């Protein structure tokens, strides 16, 4: 059971702040960890835990790459934190560019995008640009997608 509690908290990494992460790491035993997780989620909006864990499950299914769990990937993190995008523009194999995706979220900050590029052949898509004010911003992101 302690393994499951640790896994649940590991999956909660995008919701937890640094202080909460440190607190959890210092806990010993199933009961202390169970109590911490109960309090952790009870401080959040009603229903957030269920929504969050459904997003983790989807990320682990859809974005599992090269044996890395989906929640650890850039696309997995964005999916968990912001939900599924309203639109995904996929560019898997265009001449002169690496594979890339542009995710659009219409309901966040008046509309934001996230751009992911597969910078290494056969690798994972990495976040290279976003218009979200708290995310990586690089208006010259196209250089990562160009192959020459």
mmCIF file of N, CA and C in Angstrom:
data_model
loop_
_atom_site.group_PDB
_atom_site.id
_atom_site.type_symbol
_atom_site.label_atom_id
_atom_site.label_comp_id
_atom_site.label_asym_id
_atom_site.label_seq_id
_atom_site.Cartn_x
_atom_site.Cartn_y
_atom_site.Cartn_z
ATOM 1 N N UNK A 1 0.821 -1.207 0.000
ATOM 2 C CA UNK A 1 0.000 0.000 0.000
ATOM 3 C C UNK A 1 0.863 1.268 0.000
ATOM 4 N N UNK A 2 2.000 1.241 0.692
ATOM 5 C CA UNK A 2 2.877 2.412 0.714
ATOM 6 C C UNK A 2 3.388 2.721 -0.693
ATOM 7 N N UNK A 3 3.629 1.691 -1.470
ATOM 8 C CA UNK A 3 4.080 1.869 -2.850
ATOM 9 C C UNK A 3 3.026 2.628 -3.648
ATOM 10 N N UNK A 4 1.748 2.286 -3.430
ATOM 11 C CA UNK A 4 0.661 2.979 -4.139
ATOM 12 C C UNK A 4 0.546 4.429 -3.696
ATOM 13 N N UNK A 5 0.703 4.687 -2.404
ATOM 14 C CA UNK A 5 0.653 6.065 -1.904
ATOM 15 C C UNK A 5 1.791 6.888 -2.510
ATOM 16 N N UNK A 6 2.989 6.304 -2.543
ATOM 17 C CA UNK A 6 4.140 6.997 -3.131
ATOM 18 C C UNK A 6 3.900 7.276 -4.621
ATOM 19 N N UNK A 7 3.334 6.313 -5.315
ATOM 20 C CA UNK A 7 3.027 6.494 -6.740
ATOM 21 C C UNK A 7 2.009 7.626 -6.915
ATOM 22 N N UNK A 8 0.957 7.632 -6.100
ATOM 23 C CA UNK A 8 -0.057 8.685 -6.211
ATOM 24 C C UNK A 8 0.558 10.063 -5.978
ATOM 25 N N UNK A 9 1.459 10.158 -4.996
ATOM 26 C CA UNK A 9 2.071 11.467 -4.762
ATOM 27 C C UNK A 9 3.025 11.825 -5.901
ATOM 28 N N UNK A 10 3.756 10.844 -6.406
ATOM 29 C CA UNK A 10 4.659 11.076 -7.538
ATOM 30 C C UNK A 10 3.851 11.624 -8.724
ATOM 31 N N UNK A 11 2.683 11.041 -8.949
ATOM 32 C CA UNK A 11 1.817 11.498 -10.033
ATOM 33 C C UNK A 11 1.285 12.909 -9.775
ATOM 34 N N UNK A 12 1.261 13.325 -8.514
ATOM 35 C CA UNK A 12 0.722 14.637 -8.143
ATOM 36 C C UNK A 12 1.762 15.751 -8.269
ATOM 37 N N UNK A 13 2.920 15.440 -8.829
ATOM 38 C CA UNK A 13 4.033 16.394 -8.841
ATOM 39 C C UNK A 13 3.708 17.719 -9.511
ATOM 40 N N UNK A 14 2.785 17.742 -10.471
ATOM 41 C CA UNK A 14 2.463 18.989 -11.163
ATOM 42 C C UNK A 14 1.487 19.842 -10.350
ATOM 43 N N UNK A 15 0.912 19.272 -9.314
ATOM 44 C CA UNK A 15 -0.022 20.004 -8.453
ATOM 45 C C UNK A 15 0.660 20.455 -7.163
ATOM 46 N N UNK A 16 1.687 19.734 -6.734
ATOM 47 C CA UNK A 16 2.336 19.998 -5.445
ATOM 48 C C UNK A 16 3.365 21.120 -5.559
ATOM 49 N N UNK A 17 3.464 21.923 -4.499
ATOM 50 C CA UNK A 17 4.527 22.929 -4.466
ATOM 51 C C UNK A 17 5.777 22.313 -3.819
ATOM 52 N N UNK A 18 6.871 23.041 -3.839
ATOM 53 C CA UNK A 18 8.145 22.494 -3.330
ATOM 54 C C UNK A 18 8.046 22.116 -1.851
ATOM 55 N N UNK A 19 7.377 22.933 -1.065
ATOM 56 C CA UNK A 19 7.215 22.664 0.359
ATOM 57 C C UNK A 19 6.463 21.346 0.577
ATOM 58 N N UNK A 20 5.398 21.145 -0.191
ATOM 59 C CA UNK A 20 4.619 19.905 -0.071
ATOM 60 C C UNK A 20 5.458 18.697 -0.493
ATOM 61 N N UNK A 21 6.258 18.851 -1.529
ATOM 62 C CA UNK A 21 7.124 17.750 -1.970
ATOM 63 C C UNK A 21 8.122 17.385 -0.871
ATOM 64 N N UNK A 22 8.731 18.415 -0.258
ATOM 65 C CA UNK A 22 9.685 18.170 0.834
ATOM 66 C C UNK A 22 9.002 17.493 2.022
ATOM 67 N N UNK A 23 7.802 17.972 2.364
ATOM 68 C CA UNK A 23 7.053 17.389 3.490
ATOM 69 C C UNK A 23 6.805 15.910 3.238
ATOM 70 N N UNK A 24 6.314 15.594 2.037
ATOM 71 C CA UNK A 24 5.990 14.198 1.738
ATOM 72 C C UNK A 24 7.238 13.317 1.820
ATOM 73 N N UNK A 25 8.350 13.812 1.284
ATOM 74 C CA UNK A 25 9.595 13.034 1.292
ATOM 75 C C UNK A 25 10.055 12.699 2.710
ATOM 76 N N UNK A 26 9.723 13.564 3.673
ATOM 77 C CA UNK A 26 10.169 13.345 5.055
ATOM 78 C C UNK A 26 9.264 12.378 5.825
ATOM 79 N N UNK A 27 8.114 12.006 5.251
ATOM 80 C CA UNK A 27 7.164 11.142 5.961
ATOM 81 C C UNK A 27 7.634 9.700 6.005
ATOM 82 N N UNK A 28 7.307 9.038 7.108
ATOM 83 C CA UNK A 28 7.610 7.610 7.267
ATOM 84 C C UNK A 28 6.305 6.884 7.588
ATOM 85 N N UNK A 29 6.046 5.812 6.876
ATOM 86 C CA UNK A 29 4.906 4.960 7.198
ATOM 87 C C UNK A 29 3.642 5.271 6.422
ATOM 88 N N UNK A 30 2.833 4.236 6.275
ATOM 89 C CA UNK A 30 1.601 4.300 5.485
ATOM 90 C C UNK A 30 0.622 5.322 6.049
ATOM 91 N N UNK A 31 0.428 5.306 7.357
ATOM 92 C CA UNK A 31 -0.594 6.170 7.966
ATOM 93 C C UNK A 31 -0.270 7.649 7.766
ATOM 94 N N UNK A 32 0.989 8.035 7.965
ATOM 95 C CA UNK A 32 1.393 9.437 7.795
ATOM 96 C C UNK A 32 1.212 9.872 6.334
ATOM 97 N N UNK A 33 1.562 8.996 5.412
ATOM 98 C CA UNK A 33 1.443 9.325 3.987
ATOM 99 C C UNK A 33 -0.023 9.400 3.572
ATOM 100 N N UNK A 34 -0.835 8.475 4.079
ATOM 101 C CA UNK A 34 -2.267 8.496 3.763
ATOM 102 C C UNK A 34 -2.898 9.796 4.268
ATOM 103 N N UNK A 35 -2.561 10.177 5.505
ATOM 104 C CA UNK A 35 -3.104 11.404 6.101
ATOM 105 C C UNK A 35 -2.648 12.632 5.291
ATOM 106 N N UNK A 36 -1.360 12.654 4.928
ATOM 107 C CA UNK A 36 -0.843 13.775 4.148
ATOM 108 C C UNK A 36 -1.601 13.906 2.826
ATOM 109 N N UNK A 37 -1.769 12.789 2.100
ATOM 110 C CA UNK A 37 -2.452 12.843 0.808
ATOM 111 C C UNK A 37 -3.902 13.284 0.962
ATOM 112 N N UNK A 38 -4.564 12.839 2.021
ATOM 113 C CA UNK A 38 -5.948 13.268 2.266
ATOM 114 C C UNK A 38 -5.999 14.786 2.455
ATOM 115 N N UNK A 39 -5.094 15.306 3.279
ATOM 116 C CA UNK A 39 -5.057 16.750 3.530
ATOM 117 C C UNK A 39 -4.629 17.515 2.276
ATOM 118 N N UNK A 40 -3.674 16.972 1.548
ATOM 119 C CA UNK A 40 -3.186 17.597 0.312
ATOM 120 C C UNK A 40 -4.352 17.856 -0.646
ATOM 121 N N UNK A 41 -5.163 16.831 -0.905
ATOM 122 C CA UNK A 41 -6.265 16.985 -1.856
ATOM 123 C C UNK A 41 -7.445 17.736 -1.256
ATOM 124 N N UNK A 42 -7.625 17.666 0.077
ATOM 125 C CA UNK A 42 -8.762 18.377 0.682
ATOM 126 C C UNK A 42 -8.549 19.894 0.645
ATOM 127 N N UNK A 43 -7.302 20.355 0.474
ATOM 128 C CA UNK A 43 -7.013 21.785 0.348
ATOM 129 C C UNK A 43 -7.334 22.304 -1.057
ATOM 130 N N UNK A 44 -7.558 21.394 -1.992
ATOM 131 C CA UNK A 44 -7.828 21.778 -3.380
ATOM 132 C C UNK A 44 -9.336 21.802 -3.648
ATOM 133 N N UNK A 45 -9.695 22.301 -4.803
ATOM 134 C CA UNK A 45 -11.108 22.387 -5.191
ATOM 135 C C UNK A 45 -11.751 21.001 -5.201
ATOM 136 N N UNK A 46 -13.034 20.968 -4.867
ATOM 137 C CA UNK A 46 -13.784 19.713 -4.892
ATOM 138 C C UNK A 46 -13.678 19.073 -6.272
ATOM 139 N N UNK A 47 -13.410 17.794 -6.297
ATOM 140 C CA UNK A 47 -13.361 17.064 -7.559
ATOM 141 C C UNK A 47 -12.041 17.170 -8.302
ATOM 142 N N UNK A 48 -11.129 18.018 -7.830
ATOM 143 C CA UNK A 48 -9.867 18.193 -8.560
ATOM 144 C C UNK A 48 -9.058 16.902 -8.591
ATOM 145 N N UNK A 49 -9.030 16.171 -7.481
ATOM 146 C CA UNK A 49 -8.244 14.938 -7.447
ATOM 147 C C UNK A 49 -8.705 13.972 -8.532
ATOM 148 N N UNK A 50 -10.021 13.782 -8.655
ATOM 149 C CA UNK A 50 -10.540 12.854 -9.670
ATOM 150 C C UNK A 50 -10.171 13.322 -11.073
ATOM 151 N N UNK A 51 -10.376 14.599 -11.345
ATOM 152 C CA UNK A 51 -10.033 15.149 -12.661
ATOM 153 C C UNK A 51 -8.545 14.989 -12.930
ATOM 154 N N UNK A 52 -7.732 15.345 -11.936
ATOM 155 C CA UNK A 52 -6.275 15.284 -12.069
ATOM 156 C C UNK A 52 -5.829 13.850 -12.355
ATOM 157 N N UNK A 53 -6.326 12.889 -11.573
ATOM 158 C CA UNK A 53 -5.896 11.498 -11.748
ATOM 159 C C UNK A 53 -6.379 10.915 -13.078
ATOM 160 N N UNK A 54 -7.526 11.353 -13.568
ATOM 161 C CA UNK A 54 -7.983 10.914 -14.898
ATOM 162 C C UNK A 54 -7.027 11.441 -15.969
ATOM 163 N N UNK A 55 -6.577 12.678 -15.776
ATOM 164 C CA UNK A 55 -5.621 13.256 -16.729
ATOM 165 C C UNK A 55 -4.279 12.529 -16.663
ATOM 166 N N UNK A 56 -3.840 12.145 -15.464
ATOM 167 C CA UNK A 56 -2.604 11.377 -15.319
ATOM 168 C C UNK A 56 -2.735 10.049 -16.060
ATOM 169 N N UNK A 57 -3.859 9.368 -15.863
ATOM 170 C CA UNK A 57 -4.077 8.081 -16.535
ATOM 171 C C UNK A 57 -4.040 8.254 -18.049
ATOM 172 N N UNK A 58 -4.681 9.314 -18.547
ATOM 173 C CA UNK A 58 -4.677 9.569 -19.996
ATOM 174 C C UNK A 58 -3.261 9.877 -20.476
ATOM 175 N N UNK A 59 -2.529 10.698 -19.713
ATOM 176 C CA UNK A 59 -1.150 11.051 -20.102
ATOM 177 C C UNK A 59 -0.267 9.809 -20.123
ATOM 178 N N UNK A 60 -0.439 8.939 -19.115
ATOM 179 C CA UNK A 60 0.386 7.727 -19.057
ATOM 180 C C UNK A 60 0.073 6.788 -20.209
ATOM 181 N N UNK A 61 -1.136 6.821 -20.709
ATOM 182 C CA UNK A 61 -1.523 5.992 -21.847
ATOM 183 C C UNK A 61 -1.068 6.608 -23.170
ATOM 184 N N UNK A 62 -1.344 7.899 -23.349
ATOM 185 C CA UNK A 62 -1.129 8.549 -24.642
ATOM 186 C C UNK A 62 0.308 9.008 -24.890
ATOM 187 N N UNK A 63 1.048 9.334 -23.829
ATOM 188 C CA UNK A 63 2.349 9.972 -24.021
ATOM 189 C C UNK A 63 3.515 9.168 -23.454
ATOM 190 N N UNK A 64 3.302 7.897 -23.186
ATOM 191 C CA UNK A 64 4.361 7.003 -22.731
ATOM 192 C C UNK A 64 5.342 6.840 -23.893
ATOM 193 N N UNK A 65 6.583 7.287 -23.685
ATOM 194 C CA UNK A 65 7.567 7.258 -24.770
ATOM 195 C C UNK A 65 8.869 6.662 -24.270
ATOM 196 N N UNK A 66 9.405 5.718 -25.023
ATOM 197 C CA UNK A 66 10.701 5.126 -24.714
ATOM 198 C C UNK A 66 10.784 4.641 -23.273
ATOM 199 N N UNK A 67 9.699 4.040 -22.794
ATOM 200 C CA UNK A 67 9.670 3.493 -21.447
ATOM 201 C C UNK A 67 9.498 4.536 -20.353
ATOM 202 N N UNK A 68 9.339 5.794 -20.722
ATOM 203 C CA UNK A 68 9.123 6.849 -19.729
ATOM 204 C C UNK A 68 7.624 7.054 -19.558
ATOM 205 N N UNK A 69 7.179 7.053 -18.301
ATOM 206 C CA UNK A 69 5.755 7.246 -18.051
ATOM 207 C C UNK A 69 5.298 8.587 -18.616
ATOM 208 N N UNK A 70 4.090 8.590 -19.158
ATOM 209 C CA UNK A 70 3.568 9.767 -19.842
ATOM 210 C C UNK A 70 3.490 11.022 -18.991
ATOM 211 N N UNK A 71 3.245 10.874 -17.690
ATOM 212 C CA UNK A 71 3.115 12.070 -16.844
ATOM 213 C C UNK A 71 4.436 12.836 -16.730
ATOM 214 N N UNK A 72 5.559 12.175 -17.032
ATOM 215 C CA UNK A 72 6.874 12.825 -16.941
ATOM 216 C C UNK A 72 7.241 13.587 -18.210
ATOM 217 N N UNK A 73 6.497 13.390 -19.286
ATOM 218 C CA UNK A 73 6.810 14.043 -20.558
ATOM 219 C C UNK A 73 6.223 15.445 -20.604
ATOM 220 N N UNK A 74 6.732 16.268 -21.510
ATOM 221 C CA UNK A 74 6.216 17.631 -21.642
ATOM 222 C C UNK A 74 4.743 17.644 -22.057
ATOM 223 N N UNK A 75 4.385 16.813 -23.038
ATOM 224 C CA UNK A 75 2.980 16.779 -23.451
ATOM 225 C C UNK A 75 2.105 16.241 -22.324
ATOM 226 N N UNK A 76 2.610 15.252 -21.591
ATOM 227 C CA UNK A 76 1.859 14.724 -20.454
ATOM 228 C C UNK A 76 1.630 15.775 -19.383
ATOM 229 N N UNK A 77 2.673 16.541 -19.060
ATOM 230 C CA UNK A 77 2.534 17.602 -18.047
ATOM 231 C C UNK A 77 1.492 18.634 -18.466
ATOM 232 N N UNK A 78 1.568 19.087 -19.714
ATOM 233 C CA UNK A 78 0.610 20.096 -20.191
ATOM 234 C C UNK A 78 -0.809 19.527 -20.153
ATOM 235 N N UNK A 79 -0.965 18.280 -20.576
ATOM 236 C CA UNK A 79 -2.287 17.642 -20.544
ATOM 237 C C UNK A 79 -2.826 17.570 -19.111
ATOM 238 N N UNK A 80 -1.960 17.196 -18.168
ATOM 239 C CA UNK A 80 -2.386 17.079 -16.768
ATOM 240 C C UNK A 80 -2.738 18.452 -16.193
ATOM 241 N N UNK A 81 -1.911 19.447 -16.446
ATOM 242 C CA UNK A 81 -2.123 20.759 -15.844
ATOM 243 C C UNK A 81 -3.281 21.533 -16.460
ATOM 244 N N UNK A 82 -3.485 21.396 -17.761
ATOM 245 C CA UNK A 82 -4.467 22.241 -18.447
ATOM 246 C C UNK A 82 -5.620 21.468 -19.086
ATOM 247 N N UNK A 83 -5.541 20.145 -19.054
ATOM 248 C CA UNK A 83 -6.585 19.335 -19.672
ATOM 249 C C UNK A 83 -6.274 19.083 -21.134
ATOM 250 N N UNK A 84 -7.170 18.358 -21.801
ATOM 251 C CA UNK A 84 -6.944 18.094 -23.223
ATOM 252 C C UNK A 84 -7.079 19.391 -24.026
ATOM 253 N N UNK A 85 -6.249 19.565 -25.039
ATOM 254 C CA UNK A 85 -6.340 20.787 -25.853
ATOM 255 C C UNK A 85 -7.631 20.815 -26.670
ATOM 256 N N UNK A 86 -8.045 22.022 -27.050
ATOM 257 C CA UNK A 86 -9.219 22.158 -27.918
ATOM 258 C C UNK A 86 -8.895 21.737 -29.340
ATOM 259 N N UNK A 87 -7.622 21.901 -29.703
ATOM 260 C CA UNK A 87 -7.216 21.534 -31.058
ATOM 261 C C UNK A 87 -5.747 21.125 -31.041
ATOM 262 N N UNK A 88 -5.412 20.138 -31.867
ATOM 263 C CA UNK A 88 -4.003 19.741 -32.051
ATOM 264 C C UNK A 88 -3.710 19.778 -33.543
ATOM 265 N N UNK A 89 -2.733 20.614 -33.882
ATOM 266 C CA UNK A 89 -2.267 20.702 -35.261
ATOM 267 C C UNK A 89 -1.016 19.831 -35.343
ATOM 268 N N UNK A 90 -1.110 18.726 -36.067
ATOM 269 C CA UNK A 90 0.018 17.787 -36.136
ATOM 270 C C UNK A 90 0.778 17.941 -37.447
ATOM 271 N N UNK A 91 2.098 17.933 -37.327
ATOM 272 C CA UNK A 91 2.978 18.019 -38.502
ATOM 273 C C UNK A 91 4.000 16.887 -38.373
ATOM 274 N N UNK A 92 3.592 15.642 -38.667
ATOM 275 C CA UNK A 92 4.461 14.489 -38.396
ATOM 276 C C UNK A 92 5.607 14.297 -39.385
ATOM 277 N N UNK A 93 5.432 14.705 -40.637
ATOM 278 C CA UNK A 93 6.503 14.417 -41.607
ATOM 279 C C UNK A 93 6.444 15.351 -42.804
ATOM 280 N N UNK A 94 6.725 16.605 -42.549
ATOM 281 C CA UNK A 94 6.777 17.577 -43.645
ATOM 282 C C UNK A 94 8.232 17.778 -44.048
ATOM 283 N N UNK A 95 8.448 18.028 -45.302
ATOM 284 C CA UNK A 95 9.799 18.202 -45.826
ATOM 285 C C UNK A 95 10.493 19.379 -45.136
ATOM 286 N N UNK A 96 11.722 19.138 -44.686
ATOM 287 C CA UNK A 96 12.523 20.201 -44.089
ATOM 288 C C UNK A 96 12.237 20.490 -42.626
ATOM 289 N N UNK A 97 11.308 19.754 -42.017
ATOM 290 C CA UNK A 97 11.040 19.998 -40.595
ATOM 291 C C UNK A 97 10.984 18.693 -39.813
ATOM 292 N N UNK A 98 11.339 18.806 -38.563
ATOM 293 C CA UNK A 98 11.171 17.695 -37.638
ATOM 294 C C UNK A 98 9.678 17.613 -37.298
ATOM 295 N N UNK A 99 9.220 16.456 -36.815
ATOM 296 C CA UNK A 99 7.820 16.366 -36.396
ATOM 297 C C UNK A 99 7.533 17.378 -35.277
ATOM 298 N N UNK A 100 6.377 18.057 -35.384
ATOM 299 C CA UNK A 100 5.986 18.969 -34.317
ATOM 300 C C UNK A 100 4.468 19.035 -34.197
ATOM 301 N N UNK A 101 4.016 19.511 -33.052
ATOM 302 C CA UNK A 101 2.589 19.658 -32.771
ATOM 303 C C UNK A 101 2.345 21.021 -32.150
ATOM 304 N N UNK A 102 1.210 21.612 -32.495
ATOM 305 C CA UNK A 102 0.779 22.868 -31.894
ATOM 306 C C UNK A 102 -0.562 22.600 -31.218
ATOM 307 N N UNK A 103 -0.579 22.725 -29.904
ATOM 308 C CA UNK A 103 -1.801 22.512 -29.123
ATOM 309 C C UNK A 103 -2.428 23.864 -28.814
ATOM 310 N N UNK A 104 -3.737 23.978 -29.030
ATOM 311 C CA UNK A 104 -4.474 25.210 -28.747
ATOM 312 C C UNK A 104 -5.454 24.988 -27.612
ATOM 313 N N UNK A 105 -5.469 25.942 -26.689
ATOM 314 C CA UNK A 105 -6.424 25.958 -25.574
ATOM 315 C C UNK A 105 -7.171 27.288 -25.654
ATOM 316 N N UNK A 106 -8.450 27.241 -25.986
ATOM 317 C CA UNK A 106 -9.217 28.463 -26.207
ATOM 318 C C UNK A 106 -9.689 29.132 -24.922
ATOM 319 N N UNK A 107 -9.822 28.371 -23.839
ATOM 320 C CA UNK A 107 -10.409 28.897 -22.602
ATOM 321 C C UNK A 107 -9.374 29.389 -21.593
ATOM 322 N N UNK A 108 -8.094 29.336 -21.928
ATOM 323 C CA UNK A 108 -7.042 29.749 -20.994
ATOM 324 C C UNK A 108 -6.473 31.096 -21.449
ATOM 325 N N UNK A 109 -6.494 32.086 -20.556
ATOM 326 C CA UNK A 109 -5.882 33.398 -20.819
ATOM 327 C C UNK A 109 -6.288 33.959 -22.188
ATOM 328 N N UNK A 110 -7.527 33.766 -22.568
ATOM 329 C CA UNK A 110 -7.999 34.295 -23.845
ATOM 330 C C UNK A 110 -7.515 33.519 -25.057
ATOM 331 N N UNK A 111 -6.923 32.346 -24.817
ATOM 332 C CA UNK A 111 -6.434 31.504 -25.909
ATOM 333 C C UNK A 111 -4.917 31.436 -25.897
ATOM 334 N N UNK A 112 -4.384 30.232 -25.707
ATOM 335 C CA UNK A 112 -2.936 30.033 -25.697
ATOM 336 C C UNK A 112 -2.580 28.830 -26.559
ATOM 337 N N UNK A 113 -1.306 28.782 -26.965
ATOM 338 C CA UNK A 113 -0.801 27.619 -27.695
ATOM 339 C C UNK A 113 0.428 27.067 -26.980
ATOM 340 N N UNK A 114 0.676 25.799 -27.223
ATOM 341 C CA UNK A 114 1.888 25.115 -26.779
ATOM 342 C C UNK A 114 2.466 24.439 -28.016
ATOM 343 N N UNK A 115 3.766 24.603 -28.245
ATOM 344 C CA UNK A 115 4.421 23.990 -29.407
ATOM 345 C C UNK A 115 5.426 22.958 -28.904
ATOM 346 N N UNK A 116 5.283 21.744 -29.419
ATOM 347 C CA UNK A 116 6.169 20.632 -29.062
ATOM 348 C C UNK A 116 6.886 20.168 -30.319
ATOM 349 N N UNK A 117 8.212 19.966 -30.225
ATOM 350 C CA UNK A 117 9.010 19.511 -31.365
ATOM 351 C C UNK A 117 9.756 18.245 -30.972
ATOM 352 N N UNK A 118 9.771 17.269 -31.889
ATOM 353 C CA UNK A 118 10.592 16.066 -31.690
ATOM 354 C C UNK A 118 11.997 16.423 -32.161
ATOM 355 N N UNK A 119 12.803 16.923 -31.228
ATOM 356 C CA UNK A 119 14.118 17.454 -31.584
ATOM 357 C C UNK A 119 15.104 16.357 -31.941
ATOM 358 N N UNK A 120 14.888 15.147 -31.427
ATOM 359 C CA UNK A 120 15.775 14.028 -31.756
ATOM 360 C C UNK A 120 14.936 12.937 -32.408
ATOM 361 N N UNK A 121 15.410 12.435 -33.521
ATOM 362 C CA UNK A 121 14.667 11.421 -34.259
ATOM 363 C C UNK A 121 14.344 10.233 -33.364
ATOM 364 N N UNK A 122 13.072 9.843 -33.352
ATOM 365 C CA UNK A 122 12.645 8.717 -32.535
ATOM 366 C C UNK A 122 12.522 9.059 -31.061
ATOM 367 N N UNK A 123 12.705 10.324 -30.721
ATOM 368 C CA UNK A 123 12.608 10.744 -29.322
ATOM 369 C C UNK A 123 11.205 11.193 -28.965
ATOM 370 N N UNK A 124 11.126 12.029 -27.969
ATOM 371 C CA UNK A 124 9.842 12.538 -27.513
ATOM 372 C C UNK A 124 9.677 13.982 -27.961
ATOM 373 N N UNK A 125 8.444 14.431 -27.964
ATOM 374 C CA UNK A 125 8.153 15.824 -28.276
ATOM 375 C C UNK A 125 8.479 16.685 -27.053
ATOM 376 N N UNK A 126 9.270 17.732 -27.269
ATOM 377 C CA UNK A 126 9.662 18.639 -26.183
ATOM 378 C C UNK A 126 8.961 19.976 -26.362
ATOM 379 N N UNK A 127 8.540 20.562 -25.240
ATOM 380 C CA UNK A 127 7.949 21.896 -25.286
ATOM 381 C C UNK A 127 9.037 22.897 -25.656
ATOM 382 N N UNK A 128 8.809 23.668 -26.740
ATOM 383 C CA UNK A 128 9.784 24.673 -27.151
ATOM 384 C C UNK A 128 9.218 26.086 -27.098
ATOM 385 N N UNK A 129 7.879 26.211 -26.998
ATOM 386 C CA UNK A 129 7.271 27.543 -26.997
ATOM 387 C C UNK A 129 5.833 27.458 -26.499
ATOM 388 N N UNK A 130 5.413 28.516 -25.803
ATOM 389 C CA UNK A 130 4.008 28.661 -25.436
ATOM 390 C C UNK A 130 3.680 30.139 -25.303
ATOM 391 N N UNK A 131 2.427 30.477 -25.549
ATOM 392 C CA UNK A 131 1.972 31.848 -25.315
ATOM 393 C C UNK A 131 1.351 31.980 -23.925
ATOM 394 N N UNK A 132 1.293 30.897 -23.160
ATOM 395 C CA UNK A 132 0.816 30.934 -21.770
ATOM 396 C C UNK A 132 1.813 31.752 -20.962
ATOM 397 N N UNK A 133 1.335 32.675 -20.143
ATOM 398 C CA UNK A 133 2.267 33.601 -19.476
ATOM 399 C C UNK A 133 3.174 32.940 -18.442
ATOM 400 N N UNK A 134 2.846 31.739 -17.951
ATOM 401 C CA UNK A 134 3.691 31.072 -16.958
ATOM 402 C C UNK A 134 4.508 29.926 -17.542
ATOM 403 N N UNK A 135 4.607 29.885 -18.846
ATOM 404 C CA UNK A 135 5.301 28.777 -19.508
ATOM 405 C C UNK A 135 6.465 29.306 -20.354
ATOM 406 N N UNK A 136 7.267 28.369 -20.850
ATOM 407 C CA UNK A 136 8.396 28.679 -21.724
ATOM 408 C C UNK A 136 7.932 29.481 -22.937
ATOM 409 N N UNK A 137 8.575 30.604 -23.184
ATOM 410 C CA UNK A 137 8.212 31.438 -24.334
ATOM 411 C C UNK A 137 9.458 31.633 -25.211
ATOM 412 N N UNK A 138 9.345 31.255 -26.468
ATOM 413 C CA UNK A 138 10.440 31.421 -27.422
ATOM 414 C C UNK A 138 9.825 31.702 -28.787
ATOM 415 N N UNK A 139 9.725 32.982 -29.141
ATOM 416 C CA UNK A 139 9.058 33.350 -30.391
ATOM 417 C C UNK A 139 9.835 32.873 -31.617
ATOM 418 N N UNK A 140 11.073 32.442 -31.431
ATOM 419 C CA UNK A 140 11.887 31.917 -32.529
ATOM 420 C C UNK A 140 11.941 30.377 -32.484
ATOM 421 N N UNK A 141 10.852 29.753 -32.025
ATOM 422 C CA UNK A 141 10.828 28.299 -31.830
ATOM 423 C C UNK A 141 11.000 27.507 -33.119
ATOM 424 N N UNK A 142 10.689 28.117 -34.274
ATOM 425 C CA UNK A 142 10.762 27.372 -35.543
ATOM 426 C C UNK A 142 12.135 26.792 -35.800
ATOM 427 N N UNK A 143 13.186 27.408 -35.249
ATOM 428 C CA UNK A 143 14.550 26.891 -35.478
ATOM 429 C C UNK A 143 14.693 25.458 -34.968
ATOM 430 N N UNK A 144 13.913 25.087 -33.947
ATOM 431 C CA UNK A 144 13.989 23.716 -33.426
ATOM 432 C C UNK A 144 13.330 22.720 -34.385
ATOM 433 N N UNK A 145 12.402 23.194 -35.185
ATOM 434 C CA UNK A 145 11.687 22.300 -36.090
ATOM 435 C C UNK A 145 12.394 22.130 -37.429
ATOM 436 N N UNK A 146 13.260 23.058 -37.772
ATOM 437 C CA UNK A 146 13.937 22.983 -39.065
ATOM 438 C C UNK A 146 15.051 21.956 -39.038
ATOM 439 N N UNK A 147 15.175 21.198 -40.136
ATOM 440 C CA UNK A 147 16.186 20.133 -40.171
ATOM 441 C C UNK A 147 17.499 20.600 -40.789
ATOM 442 N N UNK A 148 17.518 21.757 -41.409
ATOM 443 C CA UNK A 148 18.794 22.180 -42.030
ATOM 444 C C UNK A 148 19.353 23.406 -41.360
#
